[in-house]
Amino acid sequence: MLERLFGRYLLRSSLQRREVQRSFCAAQRTEEMMRHQGQIKRVLCVAEKNDAAKGISEIMSSGRFRRREGLSKFNKIYEYEYHLFGQNVTVTMTSVSGHLLALEFKAPFQKWYSCNPVLLFDAEVEKYCPDNMIQIKRTLEKEARQCQALVIWTDCDREGENIGFEIIDVCKAVKPNLQVFRAKFSEITRNSIQRACETLTDPDSNISDAVDVRQELDLRIGASFTRFQTLRLQKIFPQSLANQLISYGSCQFPTLGFVVERFKAIQSFIPEIFYKITVLHEMEEDVVEFSWKRNRLFNHTACLVLYQICMEDPIATITSVTSKPKSKWRPLPLDTVEMEKLASRKLKINAKETMKIAEKLYTQGYISYPRTETNIFPQNLALAPLVEQQTQSPVWGAFAQQVLGQPEGPNPRQGKKSDQAHPPIHPTKYSNTLQGNEGRLYEFIVRHFLACVSQDALGQETVVDIDIAQEKFSASGLMIIARNYLDVYPYDKWNTKLIPVYEQGARFQPSAIEMVDGQTSPPQLLTEADLIALMEKHGIGTDATHAEHIETIKSRMYVGLTADQRFLPGELGMGLVEGYNSMGYEMSKPNLRAELEADLKLVSEGRKDKRSVLRHHLQKYKTVFIESSRKAKKLDEALSPYLGAPQQITEEEQQDMEIPLPIRKCPQCGRDMVMKKKREGNSKFLSCVGYPECKTAVWFPDTVLEVSRDDSVCPSCQPRPVHMLKFKFRRGSLPPMMPLEFVGCIGGCDETLREVLDLRYLQAGGSAGRVGGPHTPVPRHPRPIPPRDPPPRPPVPSWNPQPQHPPNGGDVTLDTSSEAIVCNCGQDALLLTVRKDGPNHGRQFYKCNAGSCNFFLWADQPSQQGAPQSRGPHLQVSQPSLHSRPSLGSRNTSGHIGQTMCNCNETAVVRTVQKDGPNKGRTFHTCGKFRDQQCGFFQWAEENTPPPGKS
């Protein structure tokens, strides 16, 4: 209890501090405005469209504005005098045409074949002014230079706020000291515009940030998946998709998913036969049908038994007659989604056309702002004047007069949603001149508004219950008493249903008792209204973008429309959804996008940071993209039933289409480093995805025959994850003790591999630098091993003939009782000399004379046991610190008691066999020096363990 009270106290204190801070900021803003108002002589006002600029200018100037041409012929300039900031100023009103700037990848990534699509998740993007907006931009720059203040009059929604900041950026680039204000309004009427001028505020950067995040995510996600799908599927199905753009969008795909899901539900539906009993009663001219209280049964025998019982005693007894008032509720205030759904159902106008018409009606001043989530009329909105305007109509004027005559006046039914920005959609002035769909939509909005502020329809419902052999049946009738809102709202139906007068306790003989059968029916295909409702329910898009996403899946041929305007998925749409679903990523489901929309709302409210939201969702979609590309054949398999057999492609083409997985983070820029193949030959290199801006790379020498990414991750190298690599080296290119194939880390922890590959970009300590750069950067994540500079890289040693070592991996024995060197076969060994140039040139060594036991021993170290060189197993090197090695027994104990020593009298290092085979998992000791200094020592670890009781 104390914790709860203390929490409330802290919350209340925080809110009070925030309120005080807000009031203080507002006071400061007012004081600043007052201080600078004397400096403001000319004000630049910018609306979102030319029609809006003209309508606002007509109101502010009372129709006395001066019009002149701007650099764009579609965006005029209106000038007039107005009382603003407590003084008379000259207003220059102009407009943009939607977004002034666009987001695009920088030049190296813009072309489809310029890079692997996965790189688009990290590629640099920039905002630029499209060619068709250049003249508008120049107009703003020219006018801004002559003004002291800028007032943003764009639409008061997310997109409008973002467009406002684009205008601010352009104007402030040429005049940094320009004062900026925001006008908030919901309709282009005199009262609304005057109120906006009196309550100018600051633009809201949080709302604009939400749009920036959405734009960048849509660009990166859409471009990467679209390029991936299109480039792959055009190759796989050239006859069907040769010139087809196969787009992907994080909103359009779940929208397509709803259509496919409904279609598949219909396909998989299995109808069931049911049975029920009906009772008919004829009285004079009326026929009353009584419904069975059990509704229906799916068991024929059970229903037949009950029917026969009723037929044995077919007299009906009236058990109750009840009469009660019944109301049909008037509609809620109109929001955008409801307008789209009702226009589609009642007017047969699709959502895209509805929004286009509504935008036009708004800019002409006929209706309020059409993009709103609110279905509650605010208390401060005067509804009576809006109703009074409609009394002029010869069609609904009489009804409007009745609404004004209601005891409480206009009395709207209120909903539960509010976006705190705009009121519900309503008419702002009367018109009888609109034609076509414009006239029909305007009439619908007016009738809906009048119905909403009137009264519910009233009726009286009578319910009659009867009993036949203890089976219950009922019938109902309806008498409409007052139609009320139905008189002006023909889109709702409520009809009288007459029923004879029955008395409780009376008995009658039914005209018929029948047992009828039927079967369950599948759900219907989705209408546009159904689809919009699903999108709203699952948080796909916003009220402003539903129509756009639906239009996209239609234009891409992912869906079509039946004769009765219901959505039917196309073959391509079906295949795409089934393909991605089979990968295990239900990208056609709404979850991913719904979470994003929720985060965007939090960004717009200032409750989440835009960078963290952007980073989180990019990483999530990037992971899905990489996995989807790896399982791309599932996409081919899903589409083949619809588009025919897939085209066979070469292994090289398949590799080109595969998405390289990240190996590690680039030490220079922090982006992914991936494996790439050189244009000439089959050798590979490690490159930063930020190329050409970032040129960090790891070039593997020609001695590396094969290299690939392993799923394992180095436990010590930073920043994690640093994936291990599988190597296969050329024979003779490695020290005697190193296998030709093994798994190693290039993060810096493996000193031997670092020296073998000449990884100059690695500092001693394990952090990466830039290859070929002017200097090696300071290690970012030093390892706990004391730094030690590696010696200069000597030429790669080679032997001729190539020495071999025992296939069983055992120690080489030496008969020290005589001067003869004996191999593992018990025969005299053969003395040979290294002929190839290198550090061992001229050096003699012993090998098996028959070549069967792989014996090897340097001749200048006759007292040593030879070290076998295993060419078979993969070895994952486990390199402990050179200054602190584990104690694993006693080998050469002069000064190193309890440690295994190599032939150099140095502590040996421990390695483990990783490759499948009889020795997998066995550990052994070997020389820990660099390759040109190794003594060739080898010993299995368990063979060096002293017997119990021995020291």
PDB file of C-alpha atoms in Angstrom, residues 676-796:
ATOM      1  CA  LYS A 676      32.475 -12.508 -51.640  1.00  0.00           C
ATOM      2  CA  LYS A 677      34.007 -14.234 -54.648  1.00  0.00           C
ATOM      3  CA  LYS A 678      36.577 -12.504 -56.797  1.00  0.00           C
ATOM      4  CA  ARG A 679      35.540 -11.722 -60.349  1.00  0.00           C
ATOM      5  CA  GLU A 680      38.435 -13.761 -61.719  1.00  0.00           C
ATOM      6  CA  GLY A 681      38.975 -17.247 -60.382  1.00  0.00           C
ATOM      7  CA  ASN A 682      37.255 -18.954 -57.485  1.00  0.00           C
ATOM      8  CA  SER A 683      39.115 -17.346 -54.597  1.00  0.00           C
ATOM      9  CA  LYS A 684      37.168 -15.368 -52.024  1.00  0.00           C
ATOM     10  CA  PHE A 685      37.623 -12.333 -49.834  1.00  0.00           C
ATOM     11  CA  LEU A 686      35.908 -10.716 -46.881  1.00  0.00           C
ATOM     12  CA  SER A 687      34.370  -7.308 -47.638  1.00  0.00           C
ATOM     13  CA  CYS A 688      32.409  -4.656 -45.762  1.00  0.00           C
ATOM     14  CA  VAL A 689      28.873  -4.133 -47.052  1.00  0.00           C
ATOM     15  CA  GLY A 690      29.537  -0.390 -46.834  1.00  0.00           C
ATOM     16  CA  TYR A 691      31.778  -0.528 -49.912  1.00  0.00           C
ATOM     17  CA  PRO A 692      32.682   1.786 -51.667  1.00  0.00           C
ATOM     18  CA  GLU A 693      32.412   4.224 -48.731  1.00  0.00           C
ATOM     19  CA  CYS A 694      34.171   1.715 -46.475  1.00  0.00           C
ATOM     20  CA  LYS A 695      36.984  -0.251 -48.109  1.00  0.00           C
ATOM     21  CA  THR A 696      37.803  -2.597 -45.230  1.00  0.00           C
ATOM     22  CA  ALA A 697      38.541  -6.075 -46.621  1.00  0.00           C
ATOM     23  CA  VAL A 698      40.388  -9.315 -45.893  1.00  0.00           C
ATOM     24  CA  TRP A 699      42.051 -10.834 -48.966  1.00  0.00           C
ATOM     25  CA  PHE A 700      42.817 -14.502 -48.490  1.00  0.00           C
ATOM     26  CA  PRO A 701      46.117 -15.683 -50.081  1.00  0.00           C
ATOM     27  CA  ASP A 702      46.151 -18.092 -53.004  1.00  0.00           C
ATOM     28  CA  THR A 703      47.207 -20.852 -50.630  1.00  0.00           C
ATOM     29  CA  VAL A 704      43.609 -20.911 -49.326  1.00  0.00           C
ATOM     30  CA  LEU A 705      41.803 -23.306 -51.659  1.00  0.00           C
ATOM     31  CA  GLU A 706      38.407 -23.118 -49.936  1.00  0.00           C
ATOM     32  CA  VAL A 707      36.922 -20.929 -47.226  1.00  0.00           C
ATOM     33  CA  SER A 708      33.346 -20.806 -45.950  1.00  0.00           C
ATOM     34  CA  ARG A 709      31.337 -19.560 -42.981  1.00  0.00           C
ATOM     35  CA  ASP A 710      30.856 -21.924 -40.051  1.00  0.00           C
ATOM     36  CA  ASP A 711      27.807 -21.689 -37.786  1.00  0.00           C
ATOM     37  CA  SER A 712      29.972 -21.625 -34.672  1.00  0.00           C
ATOM     38  CA  VAL A 713      30.893 -18.306 -33.046  1.00  0.00           C
ATOM     39  CA  CYS A 714      34.192 -17.388 -31.410  1.00  0.00           C
ATOM     40  CA  PRO A 715      33.614 -17.172 -27.648  1.00  0.00           C
ATOM     41  CA  SER A 716      36.236 -14.469 -27.066  1.00  0.00           C
ATOM     42  CA  CYS A 717      36.536 -12.067 -30.033  1.00  0.00           C
ATOM     43  CA  GLN A 718      34.660  -8.770 -29.939  1.00  0.00           C
ATOM     44  CA  PRO A 719      32.368  -7.268 -31.042  1.00  0.00           C
ATOM     45  CA  ARG A 720      30.283 -10.412 -31.126  1.00  0.00           C
ATOM     46  CA  PRO A 721      29.333 -12.386 -33.082  1.00  0.00           C
ATOM     47  CA  VAL A 722      32.550 -13.258 -34.932  1.00  0.00           C
ATOM     48  CA  HIS A 723      31.795 -16.406 -36.917  1.00  0.00           C
ATOM     49  CA  MET A 724      34.430 -19.105 -37.379  1.00  0.00           C
ATOM     50  CA  LEU A 725      35.604 -19.959 -40.897  1.00  0.00           C
ATOM     51  CA  LYS A 726      36.249 -23.370 -42.463  1.00  0.00           C
ATOM     52  CA  PHE A 727      39.576 -23.397 -44.301  1.00  0.00           C
ATOM     53  CA  LYS A 728      41.196 -25.740 -46.771  1.00  0.00           C
ATOM     54  CA  PHE A 729      44.842 -24.952 -47.594  1.00  0.00           C
ATOM     55  CA  ARG A 730      47.110 -25.959 -50.438  1.00  0.00           C
ATOM     56  CA  ARG A 731      49.452 -28.857 -49.676  1.00  0.00           C
ATOM     57  CA  GLY A 732      52.819 -27.656 -48.441  1.00  0.00           C
ATOM     58  CA  SER A 733      51.632 -24.189 -47.514  1.00  0.00           C
ATOM     59  CA  LEU A 734      51.329 -24.786 -43.762  1.00  0.00           C
ATOM     60  CA  PRO A 735      53.723 -25.735 -40.967  1.00  0.00           C
ATOM     61  CA  PRO A 736      54.202 -29.472 -40.462  1.00  0.00           C
ATOM     62  CA  MET A 737      51.936 -29.584 -37.436  1.00  0.00           C
ATOM     63  CA  MET A 738      48.944 -27.774 -39.011  1.00  0.00           C
ATOM     64  CA  PRO A 739      46.247 -29.742 -40.860  1.00  0.00           C
ATOM     65  CA  LEU A 740      45.222 -28.686 -44.336  1.00  0.00           C
ATOM     66  CA  GLU A 741      41.570 -28.393 -43.282  1.00  0.00           C
ATOM     67  CA  PHE A 742      40.394 -26.824 -40.038  1.00  0.00           C
ATOM     68  CA  VAL A 743      37.998 -24.312 -38.466  1.00  0.00           C
ATOM     69  CA  GLY A 744      39.598 -21.062 -37.345  1.00  0.00           C
ATOM     70  CA  CYS A 745      38.850 -17.521 -36.218  1.00  0.00           C
ATOM     71  CA  ILE A 746      40.049 -14.384 -38.002  1.00  0.00           C
ATOM     72  CA  GLY A 747      39.003 -12.134 -35.138  1.00  0.00           C
ATOM     73  CA  GLY A 748      42.533 -12.075 -33.764  1.00  0.00           C
ATOM     74  CA  CYS A 749      42.527 -14.720 -31.031  1.00  0.00           C
ATOM     75  CA  ASP A 750      44.219 -17.391 -33.189  1.00  0.00           C
ATOM     76  CA  GLU A 751      47.857 -16.240 -33.497  1.00  0.00           C
ATOM     77  CA  THR A 752      48.908 -19.084 -35.775  1.00  0.00           C
ATOM     78  CA  LEU A 753      46.106 -18.444 -38.257  1.00  0.00           C
ATOM     79  CA  ARG A 754      46.744 -14.720 -38.087  1.00  0.00           C
ATOM     80  CA  GLU A 755      50.374 -15.288 -39.014  1.00  0.00           C
ATOM     81  CA  VAL A 756      49.583 -17.894 -41.694  1.00  0.00           C
ATOM     82  CA  LEU A 757      47.058 -15.629 -43.462  1.00  0.00           C
ATOM     83  CA  ASP A 758      49.188 -12.520 -42.970  1.00  0.00           C
ATOM     84  CA  LEU A 759      46.213 -10.711 -41.375  1.00  0.00           C
ATOM     85  CA  ARG A 760      47.934  -7.353 -41.062  1.00  0.00           C
ATOM     86  CA  TYR A 761      44.600  -5.751 -40.178  1.00  0.00           C
ATOM     87  CA  LEU A 762      44.666  -7.489 -36.801  1.00  0.00           C
ATOM     88  CA  GLN A 763      46.403  -6.016 -33.763  1.00  0.00           C
ATOM     89  CA  ALA A 764      47.922  -8.264 -31.138  1.00  0.00           C
ATOM     90  CA  GLY A 765      44.984  -8.465 -28.784  1.00  0.00           C
ATOM     91  CA  GLY A 766      42.304  -9.465 -31.181  1.00  0.00           C
ATOM     92  CA  SER A 767      40.677  -6.359 -32.669  1.00  0.00           C
ATOM     93  CA  ALA A 768      40.442  -5.700 -36.364  1.00  0.00           C
ATOM     94  CA  GLY A 769      41.794  -2.810 -38.360  1.00  0.00           C
ATOM     95  CA  ARG A 770      41.594  -1.801 -41.961  1.00  0.00           C
ATOM     96  CA  VAL A 771      43.546  -3.694 -44.595  1.00  0.00           C
ATOM     97  CA  GLY A 772      45.646  -1.550 -46.831  1.00  0.00           C
ATOM     98  CA  GLY A 773      45.019   1.598 -44.826  1.00  0.00           C
ATOM     99  CA  PRO A 774      47.658   4.133 -43.888  1.00  0.00           C
ATOM    100  CA  HIS A 775      47.821   2.816 -40.355  1.00  0.00           C
ATOM    101  CA  THR A 776      46.524   0.048 -38.136  1.00  0.00           C
ATOM    102  CA  PRO A 777      43.903   1.357 -35.715  1.00  0.00           C
ATOM    103  CA  VAL A 778      44.093   0.842 -31.993  1.00  0.00           C
ATOM    104  CA  PRO A 779      42.384  -2.419 -30.953  1.00  0.00           C
ATOM    105  CA  ARG A 780      38.760  -1.784 -30.008  1.00  0.00           C
ATOM    106  CA  HIS A 781      38.346  -4.833 -27.772  1.00  0.00           C
ATOM    107  CA  PRO A 782      41.753  -5.949 -26.442  1.00  0.00           C
ATOM    108  CA  ARG A 783      42.000  -9.533 -25.287  1.00  0.00           C
ATOM    109  CA  PRO A 784      43.503 -10.413 -21.890  1.00  0.00           C
ATOM    110  CA  ILE A 785      46.616 -11.898 -23.579  1.00  0.00           C
ATOM    111  CA  PRO A 786      49.628  -9.558 -23.187  1.00  0.00           C
ATOM    112  CA  PRO A 787      50.304  -7.992 -26.600  1.00  0.00           C
ATOM    113  CA  ARG A 788      53.234  -9.365 -28.560  1.00  0.00           C
ATOM    114  CA  ASP A 789      54.187  -8.238 -32.031  1.00  0.00           C
ATOM    115  CA  PRO A 790      54.499 -11.144 -34.464  1.00  0.00           C
ATOM    116  CA  PRO A 791      57.850 -11.565 -36.250  1.00  0.00           C
ATOM    117  CA  PRO A 792      58.151 -10.615 -39.923  1.00  0.00           C
ATOM    118  CA  ARG A 793      56.397 -13.144 -42.130  1.00  0.00           C
ATOM    119  CA  PRO A 794      58.910 -15.572 -43.696  1.00  0.00           C
ATOM    120  CA  PRO A 795      58.317 -17.363 -47.004  1.00  0.00           C
ATOM    121  CA  VAL A 796      55.865 -20.247 -46.761  1.00  0.00           C
TER     122      VAL A 796
END
